[in-house]
PDB file of C-alpha atoms in Angstrom:
ATOM      1  CA  MET A   1      47.893 -11.765   2.486  1.00  0.00           C
ATOM      2  CA  ALA A   2      45.700  -9.254   0.693  1.00  0.00           C
ATOM      3  CA  THR A   3      44.302  -6.279   2.558  1.00  0.00           C
ATOM      4  CA  CYS A   4      41.164  -4.267   1.754  1.00  0.00           C
ATOM      5  CA  SER A   5      40.965  -0.505   1.613  1.00  0.00           C
ATOM      6  CA  ALA A   6      38.669   2.129   0.144  1.00  0.00           C
ATOM      7  CA  SER A   7      39.491   3.524  -3.276  1.00  0.00           C
ATOM      8  CA  VAL A   8      39.668   7.267  -3.844  1.00  0.00           C
ATOM      9  CA  THR A   9      37.896   7.174  -7.199  1.00  0.00           C
ATOM     10  CA  THR A  10      35.172   4.628  -6.425  1.00  0.00           C
ATOM     11  CA  SER A  11      33.087   3.602  -3.473  1.00  0.00           C
ATOM     12  CA  PHE A  12      33.888  -0.085  -3.911  1.00  0.00           C
ATOM     13  CA  PRO A  13      36.453  -1.768  -1.687  1.00  0.00           C
ATOM     14  CA  LEU A  14      39.688  -2.760  -3.378  1.00  0.00           C
ATOM     15  CA  CYS A  15      41.865  -5.623  -2.346  1.00  0.00           C
ATOM     16  CA  ARG A  16      45.559  -4.876  -2.763  1.00  0.00           C
ATOM     17  CA  ASP A  17      48.074  -7.600  -3.328  1.00  0.00           C
ATOM     18  CA  ASP A  18      51.336  -8.269  -1.578  1.00  0.00           C
ATOM     19  CA  PHE A  19      54.304  -6.523  -3.064  1.00  0.00           C
ATOM     20  CA  CYS A  20      57.663  -8.046  -3.592  1.00  0.00           C
ATOM     21  CA  HIS A  21      60.924  -6.168  -3.542  1.00  0.00           C
ATOM     22  CA  HIS A  22      63.281  -7.136  -6.319  1.00  0.00           C
ATOM     23  CA  LYS A  23      66.365  -5.161  -7.248  1.00  0.00           C
ATOM     24  CA  ARG A  24      65.093  -2.120  -5.341  1.00  0.00           C
ATOM     25  CA  LYS A  25      61.927  -2.008  -7.449  1.00  0.00           C
ATOM     26  CA  LEU A  26      58.327  -2.775  -6.490  1.00  0.00           C
ATOM     27  CA  CYS A  27      56.808  -5.484  -8.593  1.00  0.00           C
ATOM     28  CA  TRP A  28      53.627  -7.550  -8.352  1.00  0.00           C
ATOM     29  CA  MET A  29      52.324 -10.744  -9.848  1.00  0.00           C
ATOM     30  CA  LEU A  30      48.569 -10.445  -9.131  1.00  0.00           C
ATOM     31  CA  LYS A  31      46.177  -7.749  -7.992  1.00  0.00           C
ATOM     32  CA  MET A  32      42.659  -8.326  -6.673  1.00  0.00           C
ATOM     33  CA  GLN A  33      40.055  -5.914  -8.071  1.00  0.00           C
ATOM     34  CA  TRP A  34      36.776  -4.808  -6.554  1.00  0.00           C
ATOM     35  CA  VAL A  35      33.701  -6.999  -6.530  1.00  0.00           C
ATOM     36  CA  PRO A  36      30.103  -6.158  -5.527  1.00  0.00           C
ATOM     37  CA  THR A  37      29.798  -6.070  -1.758  1.00  0.00           C
ATOM     38  CA  SER A  38      26.403  -7.799  -1.802  1.00  0.00           C
ATOM     39  CA  VAL A  39      24.021  -9.558  -4.154  1.00  0.00           C
ATOM     40  CA  LEU A  40      20.291  -9.959  -3.528  1.00  0.00           C
ATOM     41  CA  GLY A  41      18.353 -12.899  -4.905  1.00  0.00           C
ATOM     42  CA  SER A  42      15.100 -14.792  -4.484  1.00  0.00           C
ATOM     43  CA  PRO A  43      14.634 -18.517  -3.835  1.00  0.00           C
ATOM     44  CA  GLY A  44      14.968 -20.424  -7.097  1.00  0.00           C
ATOM     45  CA  ASP A  45      17.195 -17.848  -8.826  1.00  0.00           C
ATOM     46  CA  ASN A  46      20.508 -18.652 -10.476  1.00  0.00           C
ATOM     47  CA  VAL A  47      23.174 -16.422  -8.924  1.00  0.00           C
ATOM     48  CA  ASN A  48      26.619 -15.596 -10.316  1.00  0.00           C
ATOM     49  CA  LEU A  49      29.390 -14.287  -8.053  1.00  0.00           C
ATOM     50  CA  MET A  50      32.532 -12.816  -9.588  1.00  0.00           C
ATOM     51  CA  CYS A  51      36.203 -13.319  -8.765  1.00  0.00           C
ATOM     52  CA  ASN A  52      37.886 -10.247 -10.202  1.00  0.00           C
ATOM     53  CA  TYR A  53      41.652 -10.125 -10.391  1.00  0.00           C
ATOM     54  CA  ASP A  54      44.397  -8.775 -12.629  1.00  0.00           C
ATOM     55  CA  THR A  55      47.531 -10.748 -13.273  1.00  0.00           C
ATOM     56  CA  LYS A  56      50.690 -10.482 -15.316  1.00  0.00           C
ATOM     57  CA  THR A  57      51.361 -14.170 -15.191  1.00  0.00           C
ATOM     58  CA  SER A  58      49.796 -16.928 -17.217  1.00  0.00           C
ATOM     59  CA  GLU A  59      46.469 -18.089 -15.825  1.00  0.00           C
ATOM     60  CA  THR A  60      47.610 -21.658 -16.246  1.00  0.00           C
ATOM     61  CA  ASN A  61      49.676 -21.137 -13.102  1.00  0.00           C
ATOM     62  CA  LEU A  62      46.614 -19.922 -11.161  1.00  0.00           C
ATOM     63  CA  HIS A  63      44.435 -21.991  -8.920  1.00  0.00           C
ATOM     64  CA  VAL A  64      41.119 -20.520  -7.768  1.00  0.00           C
ATOM     65  CA  ASP A  65      38.865 -21.926  -5.094  1.00  0.00           C
ATOM     66  CA  TRP A  66      35.990 -20.455  -3.129  1.00  0.00           C
ATOM     67  CA  ILE A  67      35.213 -20.290   0.557  1.00  0.00           C
ATOM     68  CA  GLN A  68      31.887 -19.743   2.269  1.00  0.00           C
ATOM     69  CA  ILE A  69      31.593 -17.872   5.568  1.00  0.00           C
ATOM     70  CA  LYS A  70      28.420 -18.061   7.675  1.00  0.00           C
ATOM     71  CA  TRP A  71      27.549 -16.636  11.064  1.00  0.00           C
ATOM     72  CA  TYR A  72      25.727 -18.552  13.770  1.00  0.00           C
ATOM     73  CA  GLN A  73      25.000 -16.515  16.906  1.00  0.00           C
ATOM     74  CA  ASN A  74      27.892 -14.123  16.177  1.00  0.00           C
ATOM     75  CA  VAL A  75      30.278 -17.016  15.538  1.00  0.00           C
ATOM     76  CA  SER A  76      31.677 -17.381  12.014  1.00  0.00           C
ATOM     77  CA  ALA A  77      32.047 -20.740  10.314  1.00  0.00           C
ATOM     78  CA  THR A  78      34.293 -21.036   7.259  1.00  0.00           C
ATOM     79  CA  ALA A  79      33.991 -23.889   4.773  1.00  0.00           C
ATOM     80  CA  ASN A  80      35.389 -24.674   1.366  1.00  0.00           C
ATOM     81  CA  ILE A  81      32.786 -24.405  -1.356  1.00  0.00           C
ATOM     82  CA  THR A  82      33.230 -28.090  -2.136  1.00  0.00           C
ATOM     83  CA  GLU A  83      32.074 -28.925   1.392  1.00  0.00           C
ATOM     84  CA  THR A  84      28.864 -26.913   1.285  1.00  0.00           C
ATOM     85  CA  GLU A  85      25.382 -28.349   1.115  1.00  0.00           C
ATOM     86  CA  ALA A  86      24.727 -26.641  -2.215  1.00  0.00           C
ATOM     87  CA  ASN A  87      27.724 -28.369  -3.796  1.00  0.00           C
ATOM     88  CA  MET A  88      26.605 -31.738  -2.444  1.00  0.00           C
ATOM     89  CA  GLU A  89      23.211 -31.153  -4.051  1.00  0.00           C
ATOM     90  CA  GLY A  90      24.894 -30.400  -7.390  1.00  0.00           C
ATOM     91  CA  ARG A  91      23.871 -26.737  -7.462  1.00  0.00           C
ATOM     92  CA  ILE A  92      27.420 -25.318  -7.486  1.00  0.00           C
ATOM     93  CA  ARG A  93      29.561 -24.738 -10.539  1.00  0.00           C
ATOM     94  CA  TYR A  94      32.615 -22.501 -10.667  1.00  0.00           C
ATOM     95  CA  ASN A  95      35.699 -21.641 -12.645  1.00  0.00           C
ATOM     96  CA  LYS A  96      38.529 -19.149 -12.241  1.00  0.00           C
ATOM     97  CA  LYS A  97      36.243 -16.136 -12.660  1.00  0.00           C
ATOM     98  CA  VAL A  98      32.657 -17.042 -11.750  1.00  0.00           C
ATOM     99  CA  LEU A  99      30.899 -18.979  -9.014  1.00  0.00           C
ATOM    100  CA  GLU A 100      27.420 -20.057 -10.111  1.00  0.00           C
ATOM    101  CA  ILE A 101      24.770 -21.159  -7.621  1.00  0.00           C
ATOM    102  CA  LYS A 102      21.735 -22.741  -9.259  1.00  0.00           C
ATOM    103  CA  ASN A 103      18.290 -22.752  -7.685  1.00  0.00           C
ATOM    104  CA  ALA A 104      19.493 -20.650  -4.766  1.00  0.00           C
ATOM    105  CA  GLN A 105      17.925 -21.322  -1.361  1.00  0.00           C
ATOM    106  CA  LYS A 106      17.713 -19.287   1.825  1.00  0.00           C
ATOM    107  CA  ASN A 107      20.414 -21.370   3.510  1.00  0.00           C
ATOM    108  CA  ASP A 108      22.813 -20.293   0.730  1.00  0.00           C
ATOM    109  CA  SER A 109      22.937 -16.800   2.245  1.00  0.00           C
ATOM    110  CA  ALA A 110      26.555 -16.229   3.266  1.00  0.00           C
ATOM    111  CA  LEU A 111      29.757 -14.350   2.458  1.00  0.00           C
ATOM    112  CA  TYR A 112      31.613 -15.839  -0.509  1.00  0.00           C
ATOM    113  CA  ARG A 113      35.288 -15.113  -1.120  1.00  0.00           C
ATOM    114  CA  CYS A 114      37.470 -16.391  -3.913  1.00  0.00           C
ATOM    115  CA  ARG A 115      41.005 -17.450  -3.077  1.00  0.00           C
ATOM    116  CA  VAL A 116      43.661 -17.277  -5.791  1.00  0.00           C
ATOM    117  CA  THR A 117      46.894 -19.226  -5.445  1.00  0.00           C
ATOM    118  CA  VAL A 118      49.951 -18.304  -7.531  1.00  0.00           C
ATOM    119  CA  GLY A 119      52.926 -20.433  -6.680  1.00  0.00           C
ATOM    120  CA  ASP A 120      53.414 -20.130  -2.949  1.00  0.00           C
ATOM    121  CA  LYS A 121      51.358 -16.935  -2.631  1.00  0.00           C
ATOM    122  CA  LYS A 122      47.636 -16.748  -1.893  1.00  0.00           C
ATOM    123  CA  TYR A 123      45.293 -13.839  -2.479  1.00  0.00           C
ATOM    124  CA  LYS A 124      41.719 -13.404  -1.270  1.00  0.00           C
ATOM    125  CA  SER A 125      38.976 -11.155  -2.554  1.00  0.00           C
ATOM    126  CA  CYS A 126      37.097  -8.901  -0.186  1.00  0.00           C
ATOM    127  CA  GLY A 127      34.081 -11.108  -0.801  1.00  0.00           C
ATOM    128  CA  THR A 128      30.464 -10.735  -1.815  1.00  0.00           C
ATOM    129  CA  TYR A 129      27.626 -11.319   0.609  1.00  0.00           C
ATOM    130  CA  LEU A 130      24.791 -13.284  -0.964  1.00  0.00           C
ATOM    131  CA  ARG A 131      21.369 -12.582   0.504  1.00  0.00           C
ATOM    132  CA  ILE A 132      18.507 -14.862  -0.511  1.00  0.00           C
ATOM    133  CA  GLN A 133      15.088 -13.710   0.637  1.00  0.00           C
ATOM    134  CA  GLU A 134      11.488 -13.944  -0.449  1.00  0.00           C
ATOM    135  CA  ALA A 135      10.431 -11.355  -2.989  1.00  0.00           C
ATOM    136  CA  GLU A 136       8.174  -8.651  -1.630  1.00  0.00           C
ATOM    137  CA  PRO A 137       4.537  -8.971  -2.730  1.00  0.00           C
ATOM    138  CA  TYR A 138       3.723  -6.859  -5.750  1.00  0.00           C
ATOM    139  CA  ALA A 139       1.622  -3.844  -4.902  1.00  0.00           C
ATOM    140  CA  PHE A 140      -0.844  -2.843  -7.633  1.00  0.00           C
ATOM    141  CA  PHE A 141      -0.882   0.700  -6.279  1.00  0.00           C
ATOM    142  CA  ASN A 142       2.625   1.462  -5.121  1.00  0.00           C
ATOM    143  CA  LEU A 143       1.819   4.439  -2.904  1.00  0.00           C
ATOM    144  CA  GLY A 144       3.849   6.104  -0.211  1.00  0.00           C
ATOM    145  CA  GLU A 145       2.708   6.424   3.386  1.00  0.00           C
ATOM    146  CA  THR A 146       1.995  10.159   2.981  1.00  0.00           C
ATOM    147  CA  THR A 147      -0.261   9.542  -0.017  1.00  0.00           C
ATOM    148  CA  LYS A 148      -2.081   6.748   1.826  1.00  0.00           C
ATOM    149  CA  ASN A 149      -2.724   9.036   4.819  1.00  0.00           C
ATOM    150  CA  ARG A 150      -4.116  11.746   2.545  1.00  0.00           C
ATOM    151  CA  MET A 151      -6.426   9.279   0.831  1.00  0.00           C
ATOM    152  CA  ILE A 152      -7.713   8.029   4.192  1.00  0.00           C
ATOM    153  CA  THR A 153      -8.377  11.628   5.289  1.00  0.00           C
ATOM    154  CA  VAL A 154     -10.313  12.391   2.087  1.00  0.00           C
ATOM    155  CA  GLU A 155     -12.372   9.206   2.503  1.00  0.00           C
ATOM    156  CA  GLY A 156     -13.253  10.223   6.057  1.00  0.00           C
ATOM    157  CA  VAL A 157     -14.395  13.680   4.930  1.00  0.00           C
ATOM    158  CA  VAL A 158     -16.509  12.198   2.116  1.00  0.00           C
ATOM    159  CA  LEU A 159     -18.181   9.735   4.496  1.00  0.00           C
ATOM    160  CA  LEU A 160     -18.905  12.553   6.949  1.00  0.00           C
ATOM    161  CA  LEU A 161     -20.515  14.658   4.217  1.00  0.00           C
ATOM    162  CA  CYS A 162     -22.561  11.679   3.007  1.00  0.00           C
ATOM    163  CA  THR A 163     -23.919  11.340   6.543  1.00  0.00           C
ATOM    164  CA  ILE A 164     -24.569  15.018   7.325  1.00  0.00           C
ATOM    165  CA  ILE A 165     -26.100  16.202   4.025  1.00  0.00           C
ATOM    166  CA  PRO A 166     -28.951  13.617   3.790  1.00  0.00           C
ATOM    167  CA  GLY A 167     -29.730  14.041   7.498  1.00  0.00           C
ATOM    168  CA  THR A 168     -29.914  17.826   7.162  1.00  0.00           C
ATOM    169  CA  PHE A 169     -32.131  17.515   4.076  1.00  0.00           C
ATOM    170  CA  LEU A 170     -34.584  15.242   5.917  1.00  0.00           C
ATOM    171  CA  LEU A 171     -34.754  17.633   8.871  1.00  0.00           C
ATOM    172  CA  TYR A 172     -35.573  20.609   6.616  1.00  0.00           C
ATOM    173  CA  LYS A 173     -38.145  18.539   4.721  1.00  0.00           C
ATOM    174  CA  LYS A 174     -39.907  17.565   7.949  1.00  0.00           C
ATOM    175  CA  ARG A 175     -39.862  21.142   9.153  1.00  0.00           C
ATOM    176  CA  TRP A 176     -41.369  22.347   5.856  1.00  0.00           C
ATOM    177  CA  GLU A 177     -44.171  19.770   6.102  1.00  0.00           C
ATOM    178  CA  ASN A 178     -44.957  20.879   9.654  1.00  0.00           C
ATOM    179  CA  LEU A 179     -45.074  24.539   8.598  1.00  0.00           C
ATOM    180  CA  THR A 180     -47.378  23.715   5.663  1.00  0.00           C
ATOM    181  CA  LEU A 181     -49.731  21.732   7.913  1.00  0.00           C
ATOM    182  CA  LEU A 182     -49.826  24.537  10.474  1.00  0.00           C
ATOM    183  CA  THR A 183     -50.610  27.157   7.802  1.00  0.00           C
ATOM    184  CA  THR A 184     -53.471  25.048   6.400  1.00  0.00           C
ATOM    185  CA  SER A 185     -54.955  24.639   9.882  1.00  0.00           C
ATOM    186  CA  GLN A 186     -54.833  28.382  10.515  1.00  0.00           C
ATOM    187  CA  ILE A 187     -56.609  29.092   7.220  1.00  0.00           C
ATOM    188  CA  GLY A 188     -59.440  26.665   8.157  1.00  0.00           C
ATOM    189  CA  ASP A 189     -59.887  28.337  11.528  1.00  0.00           C
ATOM    190  CA  ASN A 190     -60.188  31.778   9.932  1.00  0.00           C
ATOM    191  CA  ILE A 191     -62.938  30.930   7.396  1.00  0.00           C
ATOM    192  CA  TYR A 192     -65.707  32.453   9.518  1.00  0.00           C
ATOM    193  CA  GLU A 193     -63.602  35.305  10.770  1.00  0.00           C
ATOM    194  CA  GLY A 194     -65.413  38.665  10.326  1.00  0.00           C
ATOM    195  CA  LEU A 195     -68.974  37.294  10.416  1.00  0.00           C
ATOM    196  CA  ASN A 196     -71.397  38.563  13.112  1.00  0.00           C
ATOM    197  CA  LEU A 197     -74.374  36.810  14.696  1.00  0.00           C
ATOM    198  CA  GLU A 198     -77.058  39.045  13.088  1.00  0.00           C
ATOM    199  CA  GLU A 199     -75.921  38.198   9.576  1.00  0.00           C
ATOM    200  CA  CYS A 200     -75.810  34.521  10.488  1.00  0.00           C
ATOM    201  CA  SER A 201     -79.442  34.635  11.782  1.00  0.00           C
ATOM    202  CA  THR A 202     -80.613  36.434   8.650  1.00  0.00           C
ATOM    203  CA  TYR A 203     -78.972  33.745   6.519  1.00  0.00           C
ATOM    204  CA  GLU A 204     -80.745  31.042   8.499  1.00  0.00           C
ATOM    205  CA  ASP A 205     -84.094  32.825   8.090  1.00  0.00           C
ATOM    206  CA  ILE A 206     -83.674  33.047   4.348  1.00  0.00           C
ATOM    207  CA  THR A 207     -82.784  29.369   4.188  1.00  0.00           C
ATOM    208  CA  ARG A 208     -85.879  28.403   6.078  1.00  0.00           C
ATOM    209  CA  GLY A 209     -88.062  30.497   3.787  1.00  0.00           C
ATOM    210  CA  LEU A 210     -86.678  28.767   0.741  1.00  0.00           C
ATOM    211  CA  GLN A 211     -87.271  25.358   2.230  1.00  0.00           C
ATOM    212  CA  ALA A 212     -90.969  26.210   2.856  1.00  0.00           C
ATOM    213  CA  THR A 213     -91.433  27.405  -0.723  1.00  0.00           C
ATOM    214  CA  TYR A 214     -90.382  24.085  -2.198  1.00  0.00           C
ATOM    215  CA  GLU A 215     -92.526  21.850   0.036  1.00  0.00           C
ATOM    216  CA  ASP A 216     -95.099  19.529  -1.593  1.00  0.00           C
ATOM    217  CA  VAL A 217     -98.441  21.251  -1.107  1.00  0.00           C
ATOM    218  CA  GLY A 218    -100.519  18.166  -1.964  1.00  0.00           C
ATOM    219  CA  SER A 219     -99.063  16.146   0.826  1.00  0.00           C
ATOM    220  CA  LEU A 220     -99.776  18.717   3.514  1.00  0.00           C
ATOM    221  CA  ARG A 221    -102.900  18.911   5.552  1.00  0.00           C
ATOM    222  CA  GLY A 222    -104.589  22.147   6.384  1.00  0.00           C
ATOM    223  CA  THR A 223    -103.724  21.951   9.998  1.00  0.00           C
ATOM    224  CA  ASP A 224    -100.031  21.481   9.259  1.00  0.00           C
ATOM    225  CA  ILE A 225     -99.645  24.776   7.434  1.00  0.00           C
ATOM    226  CA  GLN A 226     -98.173  27.401   9.651  1.00  0.00           C
ATOM    227  CA  LEU A 227     -97.496  30.856   8.409  1.00  0.00           C
ATOM    228  CA  GLU A 228     -94.660  32.738   9.806  1.00  0.00           C
ATOM    229  CA  LYS A 229     -95.241  36.182  11.080  1.00  0.00           C
ATOM    230  CA  PRO A 230     -93.505  38.965   9.251  1.00  0.00           C
TER     231      PRO A 230
END
C-alpha cells in the first residue's frame, strides 16, 4: 500500500508507491503525486478534485475509483463514490484524473481519495478534504478590529465635544447677559449721584416760577392771585 510522507522541496504531502525488487534493482510501475490537502467551496459550486499519479505503464491497464470518508462523532465511515448520495442524485462524474461534483451541498463535505489499481496492486492518494460552507457576507468596508476601535474612539470624542462646546457657549452667553443687565441697573441708580438738596430746591423754585408766568390771566380772579415773597 502507498504511504504518505513530507517532501523536502515542497510542503505538500507525497504518496510513495510500493517498490518491487527485480534482478537486484528497484523498479516501480506507478507513483502517486501530491494533491491539494483541502478544497473550499460554497453551496451550488461545481468542484473538481484531482487524482495525480505518474505511471510507466499504459493507462489502459489502470482502473481508478474514488472513495469518500466521513466522520460521525469521531467514527469514520468509508463508502465508494458510487454509493454516495451525490452520485445517486446524478451530481457525480469522474474519470481517471478528475472527480467532478456538481451543485455541491454541505453534506458533500468529506475526505476524497482516489484508488488506482494496476494489475494486482492498488495505490491510494493521500486525499483531498472537501469543505462546503456558506460564503461569508460581503463587507462594504473591510476593516480590521484595530481600525474599528480607533473609529469608535474618534466618534466618542467628537460626540463629547459636540456636547461640551454648545453647553459652554450657552453658559458664557447667559453670564454676559447677566453682567450687561447688572451694569445697566448700576448706571440708572447713579444718575442723581452728586446732586445736593439745595440745588434740587432751587430747581423746583425756578420751575414753579415758570409755571406761574404762563398761566392764563383772563381766567383768574383777583382773589386767586398770590404773589410770592422774594
